[in-house]
Amino acid sequence: MILYLHELKRNKLSLIIWASVISFMLAVCVLIYPEMSGQMNEMSEMFADMGSFSAAFGMDELNFGEFIGYFGIECGNTLGLGGALFAAVTGISALAKEQKDKTAEILLTLPVSRSKIITSKLLSVFTQVLILNLCICVVTLLTILIIGEEIDLGVFFLLMLSYFLMELEISAITFGISAFISKGGIAIGLGITFAFYFMNILSNLTEETEFLKYITPYGYTDSALIINDKVLDITALAVGGLFFAVGIILSYLKYTKKDIK
Amino acid sequence: MNIIETKGLTKYYGRSKGIENVDLTVQEGDFFGFIGPNGAGKSTTIRLLLGLITKTLGRAEVFGKDIEKYKTEILSDVGYLPAESSFYSGMKVKQMLDFCAKMRKMDCSAQASELCKRFELDMNKRIDQLSLGNRKKVGIVCALQHDPRLYILDEPTSGLDPLMQRMFYEILQEKNEKGATVFLSSHILSEVSRYCKNAAVIRNGSILVSDSIEKLGHTGVKRVTLRGVKEQLSIDNAKDMKYENDTLNFLYGGEAKELLSKLNSVSFEDINITDPELDEIFMHYYAKEEN
């Protein structure tokens, strides 16, 4: 518990900055909707004519004329990328930063088993991802209230849940990698997130690349499916759960026996 | 009781040797110096004793227990000071000490305050703002505040000014007198000879010698000084030979008869034969290994 709280305290500033920036960007997107809504029908038609480009971002199946359609796309780009980058940076730093900053020598010579250290750090990463998403949820709902748009709360929370799960998966994968590296590895975390993001774009383009949506965690954040059918892609979610578990298991297997040089 | 015992302890980092066949015994209540030049294997041995790295071969026990099996239990009674003290950024001294104490499920605030007072360390300062020496003091207080049975200290005085070095050893001696065991690594030979009861010399990953400081001083080597010598001499078994201002100075490790026989044919005004300083003896061990 002490280490868990210590980790939360250490990352407080980073969490506040990321939560503020992402919330602010989402709020701005929501706040400008009333001004843009008049042009949305034209934009929907325009996007429909853009073929593969619209498909790549899932815009061919969403109605920009409705707030939830607009929100689904904006949410996808802002929270989808911003939240995932936060999860990746937090996950990849959790274990590796101790070695990079040479604090591992102090932490790992205290009478606490490495398994407990991993568990505390992992729970701290997940808690931070949860807090980030709660902040974003509250700010977004308040902004929606301000502009007076009606929204299907079930769909809204399902969208938010999909992003939360995606961020948890990315944080678990990067946490697992963190156990193998001795330096910060921020570049690795960012690289993995962008790779997943572009995999999702590619998976929307052709049938040959569709399988990629089962590899990338963005596969189960498909706004079109969530808004139109009100469900998450269970297959993509199951594969994501597998990656999530592998990331965590690897972190325990490696870090409990790792040489701290 | 043996507080530390290693048998054939070996660590390889891939193909490169860290230490090989290290046999080390440290008794309870000892003040033990672990001496060696940089890169000799001191830190590798210490890291193995703390479970920071895993051994390749051999056995390492602390308090009679295997370090890999009983690591958490062992660490609860060990105070460790790393060679380089690094702390979490943004923390105050007090917060860092409190964190270490809480992780040990202890309240060490009284002991921490007293130690900080003796080391003239401001507990309310941010560690980031402290000088290297003051950061070292934070590491020392972290290692000492919970009154452990065993202190493992890696190059403990680097960065400390002479007054603080003396204070540090005074505190260690107090702890040692109360029964705690001190195991410290150093390449500063004078401090080891002054404070330690026993010592081991490590070089190139292997133990060269391990004995009491007193016995280590009796190596059969003598420091010979000849005054009024007019020429540089060549003497068998002589090392560290220096000729300056008609004075010849060297360490002699051979038979006394041979030296006297050689000196019979040499003209000199005065001769002085003494036991060398412990520093010189350790240098002699290093040189012996090199040869």
Coordinates of C-alpha atoms in Angstrom, one line a residue:
Chain A
M1 CA 0.0 0.0 0.0
I2 CA 2.9 2.4 0.9
L3 CA 4.5 1.8 -2.5
Y4 CA 1.2 2.1 -4.3
L5 CA 0.5 5.5 -2.8
H6 CA 4.1 6.5 -3.3
E7 CA 3.8 5.7 -7.0
L8 CA 0.5 7.7 -7.3
K9 CA 2.1 10.6 -5.6
R10 CA 5.2 10.5 -7.8
N11 CA 3.1 10.5 -11.0
K12 CA 0.5 13.1 -9.7
L13 CA 1.8 16.0 -11.8
S14 CA 2.1 13.9 -15.0
L15 CA -1.5 12.7 -14.5
I16 CA -2.8 16.2 -13.8
I17 CA -1.2 17.5 -17.0
W18 CA -2.4 14.6 -19.3
A19 CA -5.9 14.7 -17.8
S20 CA -6.2 18.5 -18.2
V21 CA -4.9 18.5 -21.8
I22 CA -7.1 15.6 -23.0
S23 CA -10.1 16.9 -21.1
F24 CA -9.6 20.4 -22.5
M25 CA -9.2 19.2 -26.0
L26 CA -12.4 17.0 -25.8
A27 CA -14.3 19.9 -24.2
V28 CA -13.2 22.2 -27.0
C29 CA -14.4 19.6 -29.6
V30 CA -17.8 19.4 -27.8
L31 CA -18.1 23.2 -27.3
I32 CA -17.6 24.0 -31.0
Y33 CA -20.2 21.4 -32.1
P34 CA -23.2 23.9 -32.0
E35 CA -21.4 26.2 -34.4
M36 CA -20.4 23.4 -36.7
S37 CA -23.7 21.5 -36.6
G38 CA -25.2 23.5 -39.5
Q39 CA -22.4 22.3 -41.7
M40 CA -22.4 18.7 -40.5
N41 CA -24.8 17.3 -43.1
E42 CA -22.6 18.7 -45.9
M43 CA -19.5 17.3 -44.1
S44 CA -21.1 13.9 -43.8
E45 CA -21.8 13.9 -47.6
M46 CA -18.2 15.1 -48.2
F47 CA -16.7 12.3 -46.0
A48 CA -19.0 9.7 -47.7
D49 CA -17.4 10.7 -51.0
M50 CA -13.9 10.4 -49.8
G51 CA -13.8 6.6 -50.0
S52 CA -10.9 4.9 -48.4
F53 CA -9.8 8.0 -46.4
S54 CA -13.2 8.1 -44.6
A55 CA -13.2 4.4 -44.1
A56 CA -9.7 4.5 -42.6
F57 CA -11.0 6.7 -39.8
G58 CA -14.4 5.0 -39.6
M59 CA -16.1 8.1 -40.8
D60 CA -18.0 6.4 -43.6
E61 CA -20.4 4.6 -41.2
L62 CA -21.1 7.5 -38.8
N63 CA -23.6 10.4 -39.2
F64 CA -21.8 13.7 -38.6
G65 CA -25.2 15.3 -38.5
E66 CA -25.9 13.8 -35.1
F67 CA -23.9 14.8 -32.1
I68 CA -23.0 11.2 -31.1
G69 CA -21.6 10.6 -34.6
Y70 CA -19.4 13.7 -34.4
F71 CA -18.4 12.8 -30.8
G72 CA -17.5 9.3 -31.8
I73 CA -15.0 10.5 -34.4
E74 CA -13.6 13.3 -32.2
C75 CA -13.4 11.0 -29.2
G76 CA -11.6 8.4 -31.3
N77 CA -8.9 10.8 -32.3
T78 CA -8.5 12.8 -29.1
L79 CA -9.1 10.3 -26.3
G80 CA -8.0 7.3 -28.5
L81 CA -4.6 8.7 -29.1
G82 CA -4.1 10.9 -26.0
G83 CA -5.3 8.4 -23.5
A84 CA -3.3 5.6 -25.1
L85 CA -0.1 7.7 -25.1
F86 CA -0.6 8.4 -21.4
A87 CA -1.1 4.7 -20.7
A88 CA 2.0 3.8 -22.7
V89 CA 4.2 6.4 -21.1
T90 CA 3.0 5.4 -17.6
G91 CA 3.3 1.7 -18.2
I92 CA 6.7 1.8 -19.8
S93 CA 8.2 4.0 -17.1
A94 CA 6.9 2.0 -14.1
L95 CA 9.7 -0.5 -13.7
A96 CA 12.4 0.8 -16.1
K97 CA 12.5 4.3 -14.5
E98 CA 13.7 2.8 -11.2
Q99 CA 16.8 1.5 -13.0
K100 CA 17.3 4.5 -15.1
D101 CA 17.2 6.8 -12.1
K102 CA 19.2 4.3 -10.0
T103 CA 16.5 4.3 -7.3
A104 CA 16.1 0.5 -7.9
E105 CA 19.1 -0.1 -5.6
I106 CA 17.2 1.5 -2.7
L107 CA 13.7 0.1 -3.5
L108 CA 14.9 -3.5 -4.1
T109 CA 17.0 -3.7 -1.0
L110 CA 14.0 -2.8 1.2
P111 CA 12.3 -5.9 2.8
V112 CA 9.6 -6.2 0.2
S113 CA 9.4 -9.0 -2.4
R114 CA 9.8 -8.1 -6.0
S115 CA 6.3 -9.6 -6.7
K116 CA 4.7 -7.1 -4.3
I117 CA 6.7 -4.3 -5.9
I118 CA 5.4 -5.3 -9.3
T119 CA 1.8 -5.6 -8.0
S120 CA 1.9 -2.2 -6.4
K121 CA 3.3 -0.5 -9.4
L122 CA 0.9 -2.3 -11.8
L123 CA -2.1 -1.3 -9.7
S124 CA -0.8 2.3 -9.5
V125 CA -0.6 2.4 -13.4
F126 CA -4.2 1.0 -13.7
T127 CA -5.4 3.5 -11.1
Q128 CA -3.9 6.4 -13.0
V129 CA -5.5 5.2 -16.2
L130 CA -8.9 5.0 -14.3
I131 CA -8.5 8.5 -12.8
L132 CA -7.6 9.9 -16.2
N133 CA -10.7 8.4 -17.8
L134 CA -13.0 9.5 -14.9
C135 CA -11.8 13.1 -15.2
I136 CA -12.3 13.0 -19.0
C137 CA -15.8 11.5 -18.5
V138 CA -16.9 14.1 -16.0
V139 CA -15.5 17.1 -18.0
T140 CA -17.0 15.8 -21.3
L141 CA -20.5 15.2 -19.7
L142 CA -20.4 18.7 -18.2
T143 CA -19.5 20.2 -21.5
I144 CA -22.3 18.3 -23.2
L145 CA -24.7 19.7 -20.6
I146 CA -23.4 23.2 -21.3
I147 CA -24.1 23.0 -25.0
G148 CA -27.5 21.4 -24.3
E149 CA -27.1 18.4 -26.6
E150 CA -28.9 15.2 -25.8
I151 CA -26.8 12.0 -25.8
D152 CA -27.6 8.3 -25.3
L153 CA -25.7 7.8 -22.0
G154 CA -25.5 4.0 -22.6
V155 CA -23.6 4.6 -25.9
F156 CA -21.5 7.3 -24.3
F157 CA -20.4 5.1 -21.4
L158 CA -19.8 2.1 -23.8
L159 CA -17.5 4.4 -25.9
M160 CA -15.7 5.5 -22.8
L161 CA -15.4 1.9 -21.5
S162 CA -13.9 0.8 -24.8
Y163 CA -11.2 3.5 -24.6
F164 CA -10.6 2.6 -20.9
L165 CA -10.1 -1.1 -21.7
M166 CA -7.8 -0.2 -24.7
E167 CA -5.7 2.0 -22.4
L168 CA -5.5 -0.8 -19.8
E169 CA -4.3 -3.2 -22.5
I170 CA -1.6 -0.8 -23.8
S171 CA -0.5 0.0 -20.2
A172 CA -0.2 -3.8 -19.5
I173 CA 1.8 -4.5 -22.7
T174 CA 4.2 -1.6 -22.0
F175 CA 4.4 -2.5 -18.4
G176 CA 5.6 -6.0 -19.5
I177 CA 8.2 -4.4 -21.8
S178 CA 9.3 -2.2 -18.9
A179 CA 10.5 -5.2 -17.0
F180 CA 12.9 -6.1 -19.8
I181 CA 14.5 -2.7 -20.3
S182 CA 16.9 -0.7 -18.1
K183 CA 16.3 2.8 -19.4
G184 CA 13.2 5.0 -19.7
G185 CA 11.9 3.5 -23.0
I186 CA 9.5 6.4 -23.6
A187 CA 10.2 6.1 -27.3
I188 CA 9.3 2.4 -27.3
G189 CA 6.0 3.2 -25.6
L190 CA 5.1 6.0 -28.0
G191 CA 6.2 3.8 -30.9
I192 CA 3.9 0.9 -29.9
T193 CA 0.9 3.2 -29.5
F194 CA 1.4 4.8 -32.9
A195 CA 1.9 1.4 -34.4
F196 CA -1.4 0.2 -33.0
Y197 CA -3.1 3.3 -34.1
F198 CA -1.9 3.0 -37.7
M199 CA -2.7 -0.8 -37.6
N200 CA -6.3 0.2 -36.9
I201 CA -6.4 2.7 -39.8
L202 CA -4.9 0.0 -42.1
S203 CA -7.5 -2.6 -40.9
N204 CA -10.3 -0.3 -42.1
L205 CA -8.9 0.0 -45.6
T206 CA -9.0 -3.4 -47.2
E207 CA -10.3 -6.9 -46.5
E208 CA -6.7 -8.2 -46.6
T209 CA -5.7 -6.0 -43.7
E210 CA -8.9 -6.4 -41.7
F211 CA -7.3 -9.0 -39.4
L212 CA -5.1 -6.2 -37.9
K213 CA -8.1 -5.0 -35.9
Y214 CA -7.7 -8.2 -33.8
I215 CA -4.1 -7.3 -33.0
T216 CA -4.5 -3.6 -32.2
P217 CA -6.5 -2.7 -29.1
Y218 CA -8.1 0.1 -31.2
G219 CA -10.0 -2.8 -32.8
Y220 CA -12.6 -2.8 -30.1
T221 CA -12.9 1.0 -29.9
D222 CA -14.7 1.1 -33.3
S223 CA -17.0 4.0 -32.8
A224 CA -19.3 3.0 -35.7
L225 CA -20.0 -0.5 -34.2
I226 CA -20.5 0.9 -30.7
I227 CA -22.8 3.7 -31.8
N228 CA -24.8 1.8 -34.4
D229 CA -25.0 -1.6 -32.7
K230 CA -24.3 -0.6 -29.1
V231 CA -21.8 -3.5 -28.6
L232 CA -18.1 -4.0 -28.4
D233 CA -16.3 -6.4 -30.7
I234 CA -16.0 -9.4 -28.4
T235 CA -13.4 -11.3 -30.5
A236 CA -11.1 -8.2 -30.6
L237 CA -11.7 -7.7 -26.9
A238 CA -10.8 -11.4 -26.1
V239 CA -7.6 -11.1 -28.1
G240 CA -6.9 -7.8 -26.3
G241 CA -7.5 -9.6 -23.0
L242 CA -4.9 -12.2 -24.0
F243 CA -2.3 -9.5 -24.8
F244 CA -3.2 -7.8 -21.4
A245 CA -2.5 -11.1 -19.5
V246 CA 0.7 -11.8 -21.4
G247 CA 2.0 -8.3 -20.6
I248 CA 1.4 -8.8 -16.9
I249 CA 2.7 -12.4 -16.7
L250 CA 5.9 -11.5 -18.5
S251 CA 6.5 -8.6 -16.2
Y252 CA 6.4 -11.0 -13.2
L253 CA 8.4 -13.7 -14.8
K254 CA 11.2 -11.3 -15.9
Y255 CA 11.4 -8.7 -13.1
T256 CA 11.4 -11.2 -10.2
K257 CA 14.6 -12.6 -11.6
K258 CA 16.1 -9.6 -13.2
D259 CA 19.7 -8.6 -12.4
I260 CA 19.9 -5.0 -11.2
K261 CA 23.3 -3.9 -12.3
Chain B
M1 CA 27.9 -17.3 14.2
N2 CA 28.8 -16.4 10.6
I3 CA 26.7 -13.4 9.5
I4 CA 28.0 -13.6 5.9
E5 CA 29.2 -16.8 4.3
T6 CA 29.9 -17.4 0.7
K7 CA 31.4 -20.5 -0.9
G8 CA 32.6 -20.6 -4.5
L9 CA 30.4 -17.7 -5.2
T10 CA 30.6 -16.9 -8.9
K11 CA 28.9 -14.4 -11.1
Y12 CA 29.3 -14.0 -14.9
Y13 CA 27.6 -11.3 -16.9
G14 CA 27.2 -13.1 -20.1
R15 CA 30.7 -14.1 -21.0
S16 CA 32.4 -11.5 -18.8
K17 CA 33.5 -12.4 -15.3
G18 CA 32.1 -10.5 -12.4
I19 CA 33.5 -12.6 -9.6
E20 CA 34.8 -16.2 -9.4
N21 CA 35.0 -18.7 -6.6
V22 CA 34.6 -16.1 -3.8
D23 CA 34.9 -17.6 -0.4
L24 CA 34.1 -15.1 2.3
T25 CA 33.3 -15.4 6.0
V26 CA 32.2 -12.5 8.2
Q27 CA 31.6 -13.3 11.9
E28 CA 28.8 -11.7 14.0
G29 CA 30.1 -8.4 15.5
D30 CA 32.9 -8.0 13.0
F31 CA 34.0 -4.7 11.4
F32 CA 35.0 -6.1 8.1
G33 CA 36.7 -4.3 5.3
F34 CA 36.4 -5.5 1.7
I35 CA 39.2 -4.0 -0.3
G36 CA 40.0 -3.8 -3.9
P37 CA 40.6 -1.4 -6.8
N38 CA 37.8 -0.2 -9.0
G39 CA 36.3 -3.0 -11.0
A40 CA 37.7 -5.7 -8.7
G41 CA 34.3 -7.3 -8.0
K42 CA 33.4 -5.5 -4.7
S43 CA 30.1 -4.2 -5.8
T44 CA 29.2 -7.5 -7.6
T45 CA 29.8 -9.4 -4.4
I46 CA 27.6 -6.9 -2.4
R47 CA 24.8 -7.0 -5.0
L48 CA 24.8 -10.8 -4.7
L49 CA 24.6 -10.6 -1.0
L50 CA 21.6 -8.2 -1.3
G51 CA 19.8 -10.3 -3.9
L52 CA 20.0 -7.5 -6.5
I53 CA 21.6 -10.0 -8.9
T54 CA 21.5 -13.7 -9.1
K55 CA 24.6 -15.9 -8.8
T56 CA 25.9 -18.1 -11.6
L57 CA 27.4 -20.7 -9.2
G58 CA 28.2 -21.2 -5.6
R59 CA 26.4 -20.3 -2.4
A60 CA 25.7 -17.0 -0.5
E61 CA 24.2 -16.9 3.0
V62 CA 23.4 -14.0 5.3
F63 CA 22.4 -14.8 8.9
G64 CA 22.8 -18.4 7.9
K65 CA 20.1 -18.2 5.4
D66 CA 20.2 -18.5 1.6
I67 CA 19.9 -15.0 0.2
E68 CA 17.8 -16.1 -2.8
K69 CA 15.3 -18.1 -0.8
Y70 CA 15.0 -15.8 2.3
K71 CA 15.8 -12.4 0.7
T72 CA 12.9 -10.4 2.2
E73 CA 13.5 -11.8 5.7
I74 CA 17.3 -11.1 5.4
L75 CA 16.8 -7.6 4.1
S76 CA 14.6 -6.6 7.0
D77 CA 17.7 -6.7 9.2
V78 CA 20.2 -5.2 6.8
G79 CA 21.1 -1.5 6.2
Y80 CA 22.5 -0.9 2.8
L81 CA 24.3 2.1 1.5
P82 CA 25.0 2.1 -2.3
A83 CA 28.1 3.6 -3.7
E84 CA 26.0 6.2 -5.6
S85 CA 23.1 7.6 -3.6
S86 CA 20.1 8.3 -5.9
F87 CA 16.7 9.2 -4.7
Y88 CA 13.2 9.9 -6.0
S89 CA 13.1 13.4 -7.5
G90 CA 11.0 16.0 -5.8
M91 CA 11.2 14.4 -2.4
K92 CA 12.3 16.1 0.8
V93 CA 14.9 14.3 3.1
K94 CA 12.2 13.7 5.7
Q95 CA 9.8 12.2 3.1
M96 CA 12.5 9.8 1.8
L97 CA 13.5 8.6 5.2
D98 CA 9.8 8.2 6.1
F99 CA 9.2 6.2 2.9
C100 CA 12.1 3.8 3.7
A101 CA 10.9 3.4 7.3
K102 CA 7.3 2.7 6.3
M103 CA 8.4 0.2 3.7
R104 CA 10.1 -1.6 6.7
K105 CA 6.8 -1.2 8.6
M106 CA 8.8 0.7 11.3
D107 CA 8.7 4.2 12.9
C108 CA 12.3 5.4 12.8
S109 CA 11.5 9.1 13.2
A110 CA 13.4 9.5 16.5
Q111 CA 16.5 7.7 15.3
A112 CA 16.3 9.5 11.9
S113 CA 16.1 12.9 13.6
E114 CA 19.1 12.1 15.8
L115 CA 21.2 11.0 12.9
C116 CA 20.3 14.0 10.8
K117 CA 21.3 16.2 13.7
R118 CA 24.7 14.5 14.1
F119 CA 25.3 14.7 10.3
E120 CA 24.0 18.4 10.2
L121 CA 21.4 17.4 7.6
D122 CA 18.3 19.6 7.1
M123 CA 15.4 17.2 7.0
N124 CA 13.1 19.7 5.4
K125 CA 15.3 20.3 2.3
R126 CA 14.5 18.8 -1.1
I127 CA 17.0 16.1 -1.9
D128 CA 17.4 17.5 -5.5
Q129 CA 18.8 20.7 -4.0
L130 CA 21.4 18.9 -1.8
S131 CA 25.1 18.7 -2.6
L132 CA 26.7 15.3 -3.4
G133 CA 28.0 15.0 0.1
N134 CA 24.6 15.8 1.7
R135 CA 22.9 13.3 -0.6
K136 CA 25.4 10.7 0.7
K137 CA 24.3 11.6 4.2
V138 CA 20.7 10.9 3.3
G139 CA 21.8 7.5 2.1
I140 CA 23.7 6.9 5.3
V141 CA 20.7 7.8 7.5
C142 CA 18.5 5.5 5.3
A143 CA 20.9 2.7 6.0
L144 CA 21.3 3.4 9.7
Q145 CA 17.9 4.6 11.0
H146 CA 16.3 1.2 11.6
D147 CA 19.2 -0.2 13.7
P148 CA 19.8 -3.4 11.7
R149 CA 22.0 -6.3 12.6
L150 CA 24.1 -6.0 9.5
Y151 CA 25.4 -2.9 7.7
I152 CA 26.5 -3.4 4.1
L153 CA 28.2 -0.3 2.9
D154 CA 29.6 0.2 -0.6
E155 CA 32.3 2.9 -0.7
P156 CA 30.6 4.7 2.2
T157 CA 32.7 7.7 2.6
S158 CA 33.1 8.9 -1.0
G159 CA 31.8 12.4 -1.2
L160 CA 31.9 13.1 2.6
D161 CA 34.3 15.7 4.0
P162 CA 36.9 14.5 6.6
L163 CA 34.9 15.7 9.6
M164 CA 31.8 13.8 8.4
Q165 CA 33.9 10.8 7.6
R166 CA 35.1 10.7 11.2
M167 CA 31.5 11.2 12.5
F168 CA 30.3 8.4 10.2
Y169 CA 32.9 6.0 11.6
E170 CA 32.2 7.0 15.2
I171 CA 28.5 6.1 14.7
L172 CA 29.5 2.8 13.0
Q173 CA 31.8 2.0 15.9
E174 CA 29.0 2.7 18.4
K175 CA 26.7 0.4 16.4
N176 CA 29.4 -2.2 16.2
E177 CA 30.1 -2.0 20.0
K178 CA 26.4 -2.7 20.5
G179 CA 26.8 -5.9 18.5
A180 CA 26.0 -5.0 14.9
T181 CA 28.2 -6.3 12.1
V182 CA 29.7 -3.9 9.6
F183 CA 30.7 -5.0 6.2
L184 CA 32.1 -2.2 4.1
S185 CA 33.8 -2.0 0.7
S186 CA 36.5 0.5 0.1
H187 CA 39.5 1.3 -2.0
I188 CA 40.7 3.8 0.7
L189 CA 43.1 1.6 2.5
S190 CA 43.8 4.0 5.4
E191 CA 40.2 4.0 6.6
V192 CA 40.1 0.2 6.5
S193 CA 43.3 -0.2 8.4
R194 CA 42.1 2.4 11.0
Y195 CA 38.6 1.0 11.7
C196 CA 38.3 -2.6 10.6
K197 CA 39.1 -5.7 12.6
N198 CA 39.3 -8.1 9.6
A199 CA 39.6 -7.5 5.9
A200 CA 39.6 -9.3 2.5
V201 CA 41.4 -8.2 -0.6
I202 CA 39.7 -8.8 -3.9
R203 CA 41.2 -8.3 -7.3
N204 CA 40.0 -9.4 -10.8
G205 CA 37.0 -11.0 -9.3
S206 CA 38.9 -13.3 -6.9
I207 CA 39.8 -13.1 -3.2
L208 CA 43.6 -12.7 -2.8
V209 CA 43.7 -12.8 1.0
S210 CA 41.2 -12.7 3.9
D211 CA 42.5 -12.3 7.5
S212 CA 42.6 -10.0 10.5
I213 CA 44.1 -6.6 9.9
E214 CA 46.9 -7.4 12.4
K215 CA 47.9 -10.6 10.5
L216 CA 47.6 -8.9 7.2
G217 CA 50.3 -6.5 8.4
H218 CA 52.8 -9.3 8.9
T219 CA 53.6 -10.2 5.3
G220 CA 57.4 -10.6 5.6
V221 CA 57.8 -7.5 3.5
K222 CA 59.9 -4.7 4.9
R223 CA 60.3 -1.1 4.0
V224 CA 64.0 -0.4 3.6
T225 CA 65.5 3.1 3.5
L226 CA 69.2 3.7 2.8
R227 CA 70.6 7.2 3.2
G228 CA 73.8 8.5 1.7
V229 CA 73.8 6.1 -1.3
K230 CA 75.7 7.4 -4.2
E231 CA 74.2 5.2 -6.9
Q232 CA 71.0 3.4 -7.9
L233 CA 71.2 -0.3 -6.9
S234 CA 69.7 -3.4 -8.4
I235 CA 68.4 -5.7 -5.6
D236 CA 66.5 -8.9 -6.1
N237 CA 63.0 -9.2 -4.5
A238 CA 62.9 -5.4 -4.1
K239 CA 59.8 -3.5 -5.2
D240 CA 58.6 0.1 -5.4
M241 CA 62.3 1.2 -5.6
K242 CA 62.7 5.0 -5.4
Y243 CA 66.1 6.9 -5.5
E244 CA 66.0 10.5 -4.6
N245 CA 68.5 12.9 -3.0
D246 CA 71.0 10.1 -2.2
T247 CA 68.2 8.2 -0.5
L248 CA 67.1 4.8 -1.7
N249 CA 63.7 3.5 -0.6
F250 CA 62.2 0.1 -1.4
L251 CA 60.0 -2.7 -0.2
Y252 CA 61.9 -5.9 0.3
G253 CA 60.2 -9.3 0.2
G254 CA 63.3 -11.7 0.1
E255 CA 65.6 -13.3 2.6
A256 CA 67.3 -11.0 5.1
K257 CA 70.6 -12.7 4.6
E258 CA 70.6 -12.0 0.9
L259 CA 69.8 -8.3 1.5
L260 CA 72.6 -8.0 4.1
S261 CA 75.1 -9.7 1.8
K262 CA 74.2 -7.3 -1.0
L263 CA 74.4 -4.3 1.3
N264 CA 77.9 -5.4 2.4
S265 CA 79.3 -4.3 -0.9
V266 CA 77.4 -1.0 -0.9
S267 CA 78.5 2.3 0.7
F268 CA 75.8 4.1 2.7
E269 CA 75.6 6.4 5.7
D270 CA 72.4 5.1 7.5
I271 CA 69.8 2.3 7.2
N272 CA 66.3 2.0 8.4
I273 CA 64.2 -1.2 8.2
T274 CA 60.6 -1.1 9.3
D275 CA 57.3 -2.8 8.8
P276 CA 55.5 -1.1 6.0
E277 CA 52.2 0.8 6.4
L278 CA 49.1 -1.2 5.7
D279 CA 48.4 0.8 2.6
E280 CA 51.7 -0.4 1.2
I281 CA 50.9 -4.0 2.1
F282 CA 47.7 -3.9 0.2
M283 CA 49.5 -2.4 -2.7
H284 CA 51.9 -5.3 -2.4
Y285 CA 49.0 -7.8 -2.7
Y286 CA 47.7 -6.0 -5.8
A287 CA 51.2 -6.0 -7.3
K288 CA 51.7 -9.7 -6.4
E289 CA 48.5 -10.6 -8.3
E290 CA 49.6 -8.5 -11.3
N291 CA 52.9 -10.3 -11.4

